[in-house]
PDB file of C-alpha atoms in Angstrom:
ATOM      1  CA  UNK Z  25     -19.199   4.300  12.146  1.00 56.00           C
ATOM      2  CA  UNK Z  26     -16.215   2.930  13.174  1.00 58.00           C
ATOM      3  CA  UNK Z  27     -12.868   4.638  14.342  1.00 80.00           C
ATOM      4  CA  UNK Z  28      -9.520   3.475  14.925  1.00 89.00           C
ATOM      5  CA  UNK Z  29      -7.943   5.786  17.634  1.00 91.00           C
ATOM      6  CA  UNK Z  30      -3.966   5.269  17.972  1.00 94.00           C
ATOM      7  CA  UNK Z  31      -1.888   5.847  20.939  1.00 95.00           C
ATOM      8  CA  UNK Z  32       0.332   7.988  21.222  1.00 96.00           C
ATOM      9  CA  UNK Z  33       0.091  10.010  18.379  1.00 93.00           C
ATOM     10  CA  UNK Z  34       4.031  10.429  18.344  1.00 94.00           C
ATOM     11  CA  UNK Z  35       6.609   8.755  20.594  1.00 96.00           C
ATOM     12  CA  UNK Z  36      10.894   9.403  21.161  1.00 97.00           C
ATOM     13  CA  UNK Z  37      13.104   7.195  21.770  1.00 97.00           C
ATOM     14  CA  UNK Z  38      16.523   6.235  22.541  1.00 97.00           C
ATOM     15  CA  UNK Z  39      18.020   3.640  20.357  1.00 97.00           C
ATOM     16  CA  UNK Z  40      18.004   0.290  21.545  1.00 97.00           C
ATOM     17  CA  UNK Z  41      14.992   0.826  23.950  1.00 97.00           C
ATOM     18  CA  UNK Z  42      11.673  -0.877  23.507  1.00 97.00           C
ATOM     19  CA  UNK Z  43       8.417   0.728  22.336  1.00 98.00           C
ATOM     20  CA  UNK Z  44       4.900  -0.262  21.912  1.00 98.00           C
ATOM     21  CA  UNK Z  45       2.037   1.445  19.781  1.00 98.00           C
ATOM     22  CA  UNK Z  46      -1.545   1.130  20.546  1.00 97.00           C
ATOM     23  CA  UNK Z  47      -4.531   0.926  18.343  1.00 95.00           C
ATOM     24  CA  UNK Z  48      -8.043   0.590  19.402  1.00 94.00           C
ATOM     25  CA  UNK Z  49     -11.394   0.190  17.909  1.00 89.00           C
ATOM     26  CA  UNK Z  50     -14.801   1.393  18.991  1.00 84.00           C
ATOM     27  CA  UNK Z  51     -16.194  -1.928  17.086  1.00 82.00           C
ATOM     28  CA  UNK Z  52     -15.412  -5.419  16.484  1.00 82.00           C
ATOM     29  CA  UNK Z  53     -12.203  -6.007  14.090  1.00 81.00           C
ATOM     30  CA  UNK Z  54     -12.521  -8.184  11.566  1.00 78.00           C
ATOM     31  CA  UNK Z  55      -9.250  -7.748  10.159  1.00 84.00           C
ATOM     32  CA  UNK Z  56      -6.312  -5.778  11.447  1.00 90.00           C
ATOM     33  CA  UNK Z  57      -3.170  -4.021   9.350  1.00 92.00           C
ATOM     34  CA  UNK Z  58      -0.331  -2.473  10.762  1.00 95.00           C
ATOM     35  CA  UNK Z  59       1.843  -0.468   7.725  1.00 95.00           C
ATOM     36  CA  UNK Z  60       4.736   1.837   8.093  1.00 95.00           C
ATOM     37  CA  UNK Z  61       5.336   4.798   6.104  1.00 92.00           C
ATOM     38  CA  UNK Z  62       8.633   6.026   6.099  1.00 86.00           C
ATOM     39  CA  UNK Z  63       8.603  10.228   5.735  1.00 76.00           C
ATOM     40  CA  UNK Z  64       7.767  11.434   2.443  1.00 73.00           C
ATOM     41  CA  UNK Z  65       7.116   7.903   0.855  1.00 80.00           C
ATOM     42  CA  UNK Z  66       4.180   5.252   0.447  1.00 84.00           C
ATOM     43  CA  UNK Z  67       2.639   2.874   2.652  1.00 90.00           C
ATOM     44  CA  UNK Z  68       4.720  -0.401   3.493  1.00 91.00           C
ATOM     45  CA  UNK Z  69       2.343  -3.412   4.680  1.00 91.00           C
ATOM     46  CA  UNK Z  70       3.627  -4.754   7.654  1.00 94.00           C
ATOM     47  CA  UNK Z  71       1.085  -7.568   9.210  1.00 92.00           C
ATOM     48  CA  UNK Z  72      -2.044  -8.186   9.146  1.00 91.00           C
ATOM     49  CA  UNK Z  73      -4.181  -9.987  12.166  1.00 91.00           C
ATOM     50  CA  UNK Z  74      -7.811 -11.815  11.836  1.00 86.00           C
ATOM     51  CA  UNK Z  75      -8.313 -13.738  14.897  1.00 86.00           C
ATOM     52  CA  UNK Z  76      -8.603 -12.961  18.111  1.00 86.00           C
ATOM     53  CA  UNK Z  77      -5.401 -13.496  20.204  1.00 89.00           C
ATOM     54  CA  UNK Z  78      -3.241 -13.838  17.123  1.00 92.00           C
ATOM     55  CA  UNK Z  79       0.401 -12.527  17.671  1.00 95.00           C
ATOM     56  CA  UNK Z  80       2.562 -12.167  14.356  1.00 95.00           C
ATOM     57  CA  UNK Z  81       6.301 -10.979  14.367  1.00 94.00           C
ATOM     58  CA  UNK Z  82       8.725  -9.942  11.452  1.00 88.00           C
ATOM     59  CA  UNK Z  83      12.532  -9.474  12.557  1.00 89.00           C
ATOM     60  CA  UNK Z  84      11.864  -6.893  15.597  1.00 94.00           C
ATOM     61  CA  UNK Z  85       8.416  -5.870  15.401  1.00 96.00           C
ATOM     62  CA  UNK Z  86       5.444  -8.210  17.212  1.00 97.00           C
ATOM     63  CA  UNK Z  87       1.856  -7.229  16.473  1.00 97.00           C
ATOM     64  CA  UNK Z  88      -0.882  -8.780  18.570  1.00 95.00           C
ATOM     65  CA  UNK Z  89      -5.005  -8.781  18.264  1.00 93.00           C
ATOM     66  CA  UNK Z  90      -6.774  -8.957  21.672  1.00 90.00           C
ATOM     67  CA  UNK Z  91      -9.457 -12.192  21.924  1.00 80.00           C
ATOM     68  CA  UNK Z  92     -12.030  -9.188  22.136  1.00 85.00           C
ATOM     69  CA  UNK Z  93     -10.876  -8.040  18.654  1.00 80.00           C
ATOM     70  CA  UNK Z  94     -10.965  -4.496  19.787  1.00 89.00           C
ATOM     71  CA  UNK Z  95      -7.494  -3.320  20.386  1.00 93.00           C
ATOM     72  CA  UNK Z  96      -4.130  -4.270  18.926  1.00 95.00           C
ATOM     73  CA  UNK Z  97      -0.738  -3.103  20.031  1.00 96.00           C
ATOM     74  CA  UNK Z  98       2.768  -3.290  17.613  1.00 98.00           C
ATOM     75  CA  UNK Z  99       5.993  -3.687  20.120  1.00 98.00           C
ATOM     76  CA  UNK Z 100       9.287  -3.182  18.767  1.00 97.00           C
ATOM     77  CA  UNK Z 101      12.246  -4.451  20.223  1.00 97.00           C
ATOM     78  CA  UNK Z 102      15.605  -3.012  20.535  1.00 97.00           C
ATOM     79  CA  UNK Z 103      14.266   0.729  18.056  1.00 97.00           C
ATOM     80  CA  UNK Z 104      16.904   1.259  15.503  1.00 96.00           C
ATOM     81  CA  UNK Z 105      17.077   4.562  13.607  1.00 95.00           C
ATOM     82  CA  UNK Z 106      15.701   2.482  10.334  1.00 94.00           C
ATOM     83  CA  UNK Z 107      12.495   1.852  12.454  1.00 96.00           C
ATOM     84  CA  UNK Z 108      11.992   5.677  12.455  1.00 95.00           C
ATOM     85  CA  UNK Z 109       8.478   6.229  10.576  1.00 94.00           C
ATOM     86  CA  UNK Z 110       4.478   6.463  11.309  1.00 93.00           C
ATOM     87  CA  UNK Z 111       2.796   3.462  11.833  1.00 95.00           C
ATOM     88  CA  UNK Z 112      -0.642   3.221  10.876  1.00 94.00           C
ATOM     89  CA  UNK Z 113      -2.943   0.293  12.088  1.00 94.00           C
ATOM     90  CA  UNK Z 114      -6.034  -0.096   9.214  1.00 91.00           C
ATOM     91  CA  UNK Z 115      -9.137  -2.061   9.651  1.00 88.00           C
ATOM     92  CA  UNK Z 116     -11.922  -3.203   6.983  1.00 77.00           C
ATOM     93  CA  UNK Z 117     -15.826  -2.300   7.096  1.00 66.00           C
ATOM     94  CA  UNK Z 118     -17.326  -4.140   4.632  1.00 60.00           C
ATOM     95  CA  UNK Z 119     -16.253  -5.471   1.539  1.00 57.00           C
ATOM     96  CA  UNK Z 120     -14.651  -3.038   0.196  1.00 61.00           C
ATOM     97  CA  UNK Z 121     -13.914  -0.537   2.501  1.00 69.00           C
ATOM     98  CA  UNK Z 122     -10.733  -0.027   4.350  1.00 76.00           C
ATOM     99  CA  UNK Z 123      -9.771   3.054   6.965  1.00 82.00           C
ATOM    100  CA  UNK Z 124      -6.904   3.922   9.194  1.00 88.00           C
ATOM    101  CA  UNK Z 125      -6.150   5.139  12.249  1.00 90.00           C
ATOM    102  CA  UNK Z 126      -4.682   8.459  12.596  1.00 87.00           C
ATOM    103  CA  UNK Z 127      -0.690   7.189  12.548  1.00 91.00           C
ATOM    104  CA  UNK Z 128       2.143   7.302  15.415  1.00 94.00           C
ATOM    105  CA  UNK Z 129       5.122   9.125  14.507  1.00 93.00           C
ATOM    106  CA  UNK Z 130       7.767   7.536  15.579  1.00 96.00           C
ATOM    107  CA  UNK Z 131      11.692   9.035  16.112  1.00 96.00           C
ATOM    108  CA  UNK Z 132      14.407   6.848  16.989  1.00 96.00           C
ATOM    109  CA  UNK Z 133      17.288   8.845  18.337  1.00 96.00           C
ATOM    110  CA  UNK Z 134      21.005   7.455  17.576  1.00 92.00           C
TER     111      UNK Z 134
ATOM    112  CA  UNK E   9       6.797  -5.433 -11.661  1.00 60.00           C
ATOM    113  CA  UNK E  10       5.979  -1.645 -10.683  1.00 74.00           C
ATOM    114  CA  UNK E  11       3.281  -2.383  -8.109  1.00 91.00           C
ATOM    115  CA  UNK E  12       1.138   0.510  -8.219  1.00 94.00           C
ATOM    116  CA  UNK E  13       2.141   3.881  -9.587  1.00 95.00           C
ATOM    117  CA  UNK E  14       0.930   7.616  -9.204  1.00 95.00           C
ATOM    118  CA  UNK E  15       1.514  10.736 -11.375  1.00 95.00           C
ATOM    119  CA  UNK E  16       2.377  13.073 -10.775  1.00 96.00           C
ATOM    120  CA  UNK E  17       4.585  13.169  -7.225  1.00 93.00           C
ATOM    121  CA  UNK E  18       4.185  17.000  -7.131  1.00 95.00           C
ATOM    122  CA  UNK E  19       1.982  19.627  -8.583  1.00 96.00           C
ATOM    123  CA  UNK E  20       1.119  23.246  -7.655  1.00 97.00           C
ATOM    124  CA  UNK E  21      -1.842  24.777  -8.712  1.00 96.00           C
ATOM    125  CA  UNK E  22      -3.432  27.594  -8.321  1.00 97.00           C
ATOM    126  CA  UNK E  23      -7.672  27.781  -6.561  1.00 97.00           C
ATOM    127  CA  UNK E  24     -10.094  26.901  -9.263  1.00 97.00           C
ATOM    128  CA  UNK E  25      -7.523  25.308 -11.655  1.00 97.00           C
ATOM    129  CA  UNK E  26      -8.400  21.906 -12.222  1.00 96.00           C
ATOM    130  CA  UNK E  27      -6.069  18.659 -12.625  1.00 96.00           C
ATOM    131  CA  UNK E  28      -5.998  14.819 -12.664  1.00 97.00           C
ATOM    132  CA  UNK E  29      -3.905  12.643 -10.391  1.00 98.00           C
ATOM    133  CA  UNK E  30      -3.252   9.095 -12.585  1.00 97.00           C
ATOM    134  CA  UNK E  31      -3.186   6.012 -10.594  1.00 97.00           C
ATOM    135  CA  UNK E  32      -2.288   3.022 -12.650  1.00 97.00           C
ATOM    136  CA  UNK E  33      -1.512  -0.883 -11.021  1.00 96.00           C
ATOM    137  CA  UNK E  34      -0.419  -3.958 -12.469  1.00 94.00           C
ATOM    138  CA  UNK E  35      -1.211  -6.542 -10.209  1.00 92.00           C
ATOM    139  CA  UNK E  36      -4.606  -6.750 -11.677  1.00 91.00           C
ATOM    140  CA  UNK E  37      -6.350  -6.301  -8.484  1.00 91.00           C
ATOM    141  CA  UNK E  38      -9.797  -5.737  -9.046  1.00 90.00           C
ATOM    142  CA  UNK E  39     -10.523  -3.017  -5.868  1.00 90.00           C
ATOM    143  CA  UNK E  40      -8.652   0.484  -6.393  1.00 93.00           C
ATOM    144  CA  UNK E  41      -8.782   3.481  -3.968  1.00 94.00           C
ATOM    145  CA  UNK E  42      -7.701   7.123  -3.338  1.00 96.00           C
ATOM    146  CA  UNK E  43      -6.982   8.780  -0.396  1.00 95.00           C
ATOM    147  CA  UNK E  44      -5.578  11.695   1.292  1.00 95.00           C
ATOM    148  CA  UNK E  45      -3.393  12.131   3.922  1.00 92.00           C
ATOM    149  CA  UNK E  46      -3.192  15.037   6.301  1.00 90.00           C
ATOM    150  CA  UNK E  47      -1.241  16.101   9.416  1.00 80.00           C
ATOM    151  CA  UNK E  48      -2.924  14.570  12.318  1.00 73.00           C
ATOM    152  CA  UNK E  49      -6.182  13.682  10.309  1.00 74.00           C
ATOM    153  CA  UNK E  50      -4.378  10.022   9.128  1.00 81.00           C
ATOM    154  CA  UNK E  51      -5.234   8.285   6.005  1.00 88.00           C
ATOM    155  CA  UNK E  52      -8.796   9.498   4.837  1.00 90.00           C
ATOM    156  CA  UNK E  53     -10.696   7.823   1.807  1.00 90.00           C
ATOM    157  CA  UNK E  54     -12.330   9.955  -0.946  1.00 94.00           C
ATOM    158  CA  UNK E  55     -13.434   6.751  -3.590  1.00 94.00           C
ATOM    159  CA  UNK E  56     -12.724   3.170  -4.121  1.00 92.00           C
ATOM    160  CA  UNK E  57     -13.658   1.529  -6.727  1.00 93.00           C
ATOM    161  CA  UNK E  58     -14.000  -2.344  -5.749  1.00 88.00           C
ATOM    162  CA  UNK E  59     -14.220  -3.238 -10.004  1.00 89.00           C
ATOM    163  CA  UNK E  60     -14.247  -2.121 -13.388  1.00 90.00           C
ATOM    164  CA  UNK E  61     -16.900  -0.157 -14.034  1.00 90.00           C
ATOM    165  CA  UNK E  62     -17.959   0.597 -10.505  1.00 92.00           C
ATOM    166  CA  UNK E  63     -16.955   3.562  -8.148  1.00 95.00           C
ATOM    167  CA  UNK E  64     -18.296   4.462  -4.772  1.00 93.00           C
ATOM    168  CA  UNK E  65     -17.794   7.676  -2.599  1.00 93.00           C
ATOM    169  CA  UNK E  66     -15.567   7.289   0.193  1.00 90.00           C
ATOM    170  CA  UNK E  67     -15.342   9.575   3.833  1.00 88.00           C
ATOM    171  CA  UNK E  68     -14.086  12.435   2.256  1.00 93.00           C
ATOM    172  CA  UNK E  69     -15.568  12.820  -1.891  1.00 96.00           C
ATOM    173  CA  UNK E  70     -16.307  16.466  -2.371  1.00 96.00           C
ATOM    174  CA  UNK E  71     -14.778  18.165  -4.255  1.00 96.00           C
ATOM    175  CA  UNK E  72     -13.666  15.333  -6.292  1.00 98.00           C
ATOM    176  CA  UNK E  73     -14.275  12.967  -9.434  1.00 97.00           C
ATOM    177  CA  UNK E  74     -13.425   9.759 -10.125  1.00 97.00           C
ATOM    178  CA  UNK E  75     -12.795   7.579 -13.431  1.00 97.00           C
ATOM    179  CA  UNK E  76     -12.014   4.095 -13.582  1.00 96.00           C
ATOM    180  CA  UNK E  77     -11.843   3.162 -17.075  1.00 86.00           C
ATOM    181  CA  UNK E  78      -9.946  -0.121 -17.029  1.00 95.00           C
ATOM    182  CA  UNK E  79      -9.247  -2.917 -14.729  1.00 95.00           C
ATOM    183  CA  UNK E  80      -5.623  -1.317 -14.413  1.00 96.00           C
ATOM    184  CA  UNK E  81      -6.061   2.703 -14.075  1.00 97.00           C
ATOM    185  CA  UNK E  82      -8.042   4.486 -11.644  1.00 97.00           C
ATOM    186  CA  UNK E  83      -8.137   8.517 -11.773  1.00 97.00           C
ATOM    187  CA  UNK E  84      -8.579  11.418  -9.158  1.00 98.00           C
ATOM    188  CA  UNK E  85     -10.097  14.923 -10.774  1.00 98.00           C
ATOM    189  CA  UNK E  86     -10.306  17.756  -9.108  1.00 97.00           C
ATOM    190  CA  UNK E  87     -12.594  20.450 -11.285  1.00 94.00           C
ATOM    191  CA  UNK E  88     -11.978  23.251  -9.150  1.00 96.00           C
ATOM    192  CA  UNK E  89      -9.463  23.202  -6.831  1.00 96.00           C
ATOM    193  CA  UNK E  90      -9.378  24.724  -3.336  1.00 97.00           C
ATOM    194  CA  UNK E  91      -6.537  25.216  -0.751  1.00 96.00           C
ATOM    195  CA  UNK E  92      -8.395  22.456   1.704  1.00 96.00           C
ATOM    196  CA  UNK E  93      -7.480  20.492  -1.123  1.00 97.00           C
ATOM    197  CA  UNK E  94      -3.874  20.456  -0.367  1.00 97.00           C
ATOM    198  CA  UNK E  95      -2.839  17.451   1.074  1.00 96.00           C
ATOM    199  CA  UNK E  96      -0.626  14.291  -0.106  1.00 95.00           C
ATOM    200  CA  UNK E  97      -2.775  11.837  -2.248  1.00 97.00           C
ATOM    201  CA  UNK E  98      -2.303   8.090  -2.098  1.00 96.00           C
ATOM    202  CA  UNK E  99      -3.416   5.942  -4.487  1.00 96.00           C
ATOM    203  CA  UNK E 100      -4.070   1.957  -3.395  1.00 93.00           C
ATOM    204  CA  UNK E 101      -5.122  -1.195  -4.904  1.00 93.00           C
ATOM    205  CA  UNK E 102      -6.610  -4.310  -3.063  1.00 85.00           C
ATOM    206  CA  UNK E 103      -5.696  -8.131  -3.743  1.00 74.00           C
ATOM    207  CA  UNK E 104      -9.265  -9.257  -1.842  1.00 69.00           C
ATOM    208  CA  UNK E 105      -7.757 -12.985  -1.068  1.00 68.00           C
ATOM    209  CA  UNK E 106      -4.526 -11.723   0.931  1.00 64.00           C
ATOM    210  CA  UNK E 107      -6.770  -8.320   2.206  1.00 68.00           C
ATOM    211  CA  UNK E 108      -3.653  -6.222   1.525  1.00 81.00           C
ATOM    212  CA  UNK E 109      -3.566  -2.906   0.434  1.00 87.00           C
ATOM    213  CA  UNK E 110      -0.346  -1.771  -1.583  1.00 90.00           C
ATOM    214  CA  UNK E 111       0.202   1.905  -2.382  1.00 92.00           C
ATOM    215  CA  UNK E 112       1.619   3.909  -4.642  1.00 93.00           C
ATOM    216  CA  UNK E 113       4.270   6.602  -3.293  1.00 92.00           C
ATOM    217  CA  UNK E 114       2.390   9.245  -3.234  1.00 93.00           C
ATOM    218  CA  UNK E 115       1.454  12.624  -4.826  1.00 95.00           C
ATOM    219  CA  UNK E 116       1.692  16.134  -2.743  1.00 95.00           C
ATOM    220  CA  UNK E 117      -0.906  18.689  -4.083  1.00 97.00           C
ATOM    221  CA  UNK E 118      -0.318  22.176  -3.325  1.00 96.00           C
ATOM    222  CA  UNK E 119      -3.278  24.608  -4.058  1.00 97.00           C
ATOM    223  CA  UNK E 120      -1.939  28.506  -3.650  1.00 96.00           C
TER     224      UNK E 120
END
């Protein structure tokens, strides 16, 4: 089966410094998702990547497929306190059938 | 337009009581899915149900039914529950021509 293994499993930082999250598969992806889930709440959908070497950003946050389609990494730019969360990276197997990686908590200390 | 929505947000119950976590979108996506979330285990998926009609066991089923009556509401039972059983439950629904997943809030089971 496939797993999604995220690195590292929780990260600190200064605000204002930059970060980067790591997500790799044991398989081929055939369809990345990064989401955010702020503490205590739901799921937010960030990005999503299909092809190799594809690079999407949204205000401060890049995500980026590999041309192997095995690993994808989030960087965030210049952390704010509202970027404070754990970010989960999700693939698909199947049709039907989507699983996540096991999250990186991320604190952002004012 | 409430997006997907999951009652209740908390319950407590007590081993071998059994309950139903209600999971209703309006989107009308035709995939729907529950999982649970645990500390350092990540997002785990018990069923999905990719249409009316039709369910399918996830990583993670025992323990637990599913019903999905109508295009719109997809239930989680649990007959008999157990304290492994406590966890936060997420319910999800799939638009298959963007591939996105949007989620309810959440619910946090306790079993005592």
């Amino acid at each position: 089966s496939q797993e999604l293994e995220q690195s590292p499993q929780s990260l600190i930082v200064q605000e204002g410094k930059n970060l980067t999250i790591n997500c790799t598969s044991s398989k081929t992806l055939y369809g990345l998702y990064w989401y955010k889930q702020k503490y205590g709440e739901g799921l937010i959908f960030l990005m999503m990547l299909q092809k190799g070497g594809e690079e999407k950003s949204h205000e401060k946050i890049t995500a980026k497929l590999d041309e192997k389609k095995q690993q994808s990494s989030l960087h965030i730019t210049a952390s704010q306190p509202s970027h404070a969360g754990i970010y989960l990276c999700g693939s698909q197997t199947g049709a039907n059938n989507l699983f996540f990686g096991t999250g990186t908590r991320l604190t952002v200390i004012p | 337009n409430a997006g997907v929505t999951q009652t209740p947000k908390f319950q407590v119950l007590k081993t071998g009581q059994s309950m139903t976590l209600q999971c209703a979108q309006d989107m009308n996506h035709n995939s729907m899915y529950w999982y649970r979330q645990d500390p350092g285990m990540g997002l785990r998926l018990i069923y999905y149900s990719a249409s009316e009609g039709t369910t399918d066991k996830g990583e993670v089923p025992n323990g637990y039914n599913v019903s999905r009556l109508n295009k719109r509401e997809f239930s989680l039972r649990l007959e008999s529950a157990a304290p492994s059983q406590t966890s936060v439950y997420f319910c999800a629904s799939h638009n298959s021509g963007a591939n996105v997943l949007t989620f309810g809030a959440g619910s946090r089971l306790t079993v005592l």
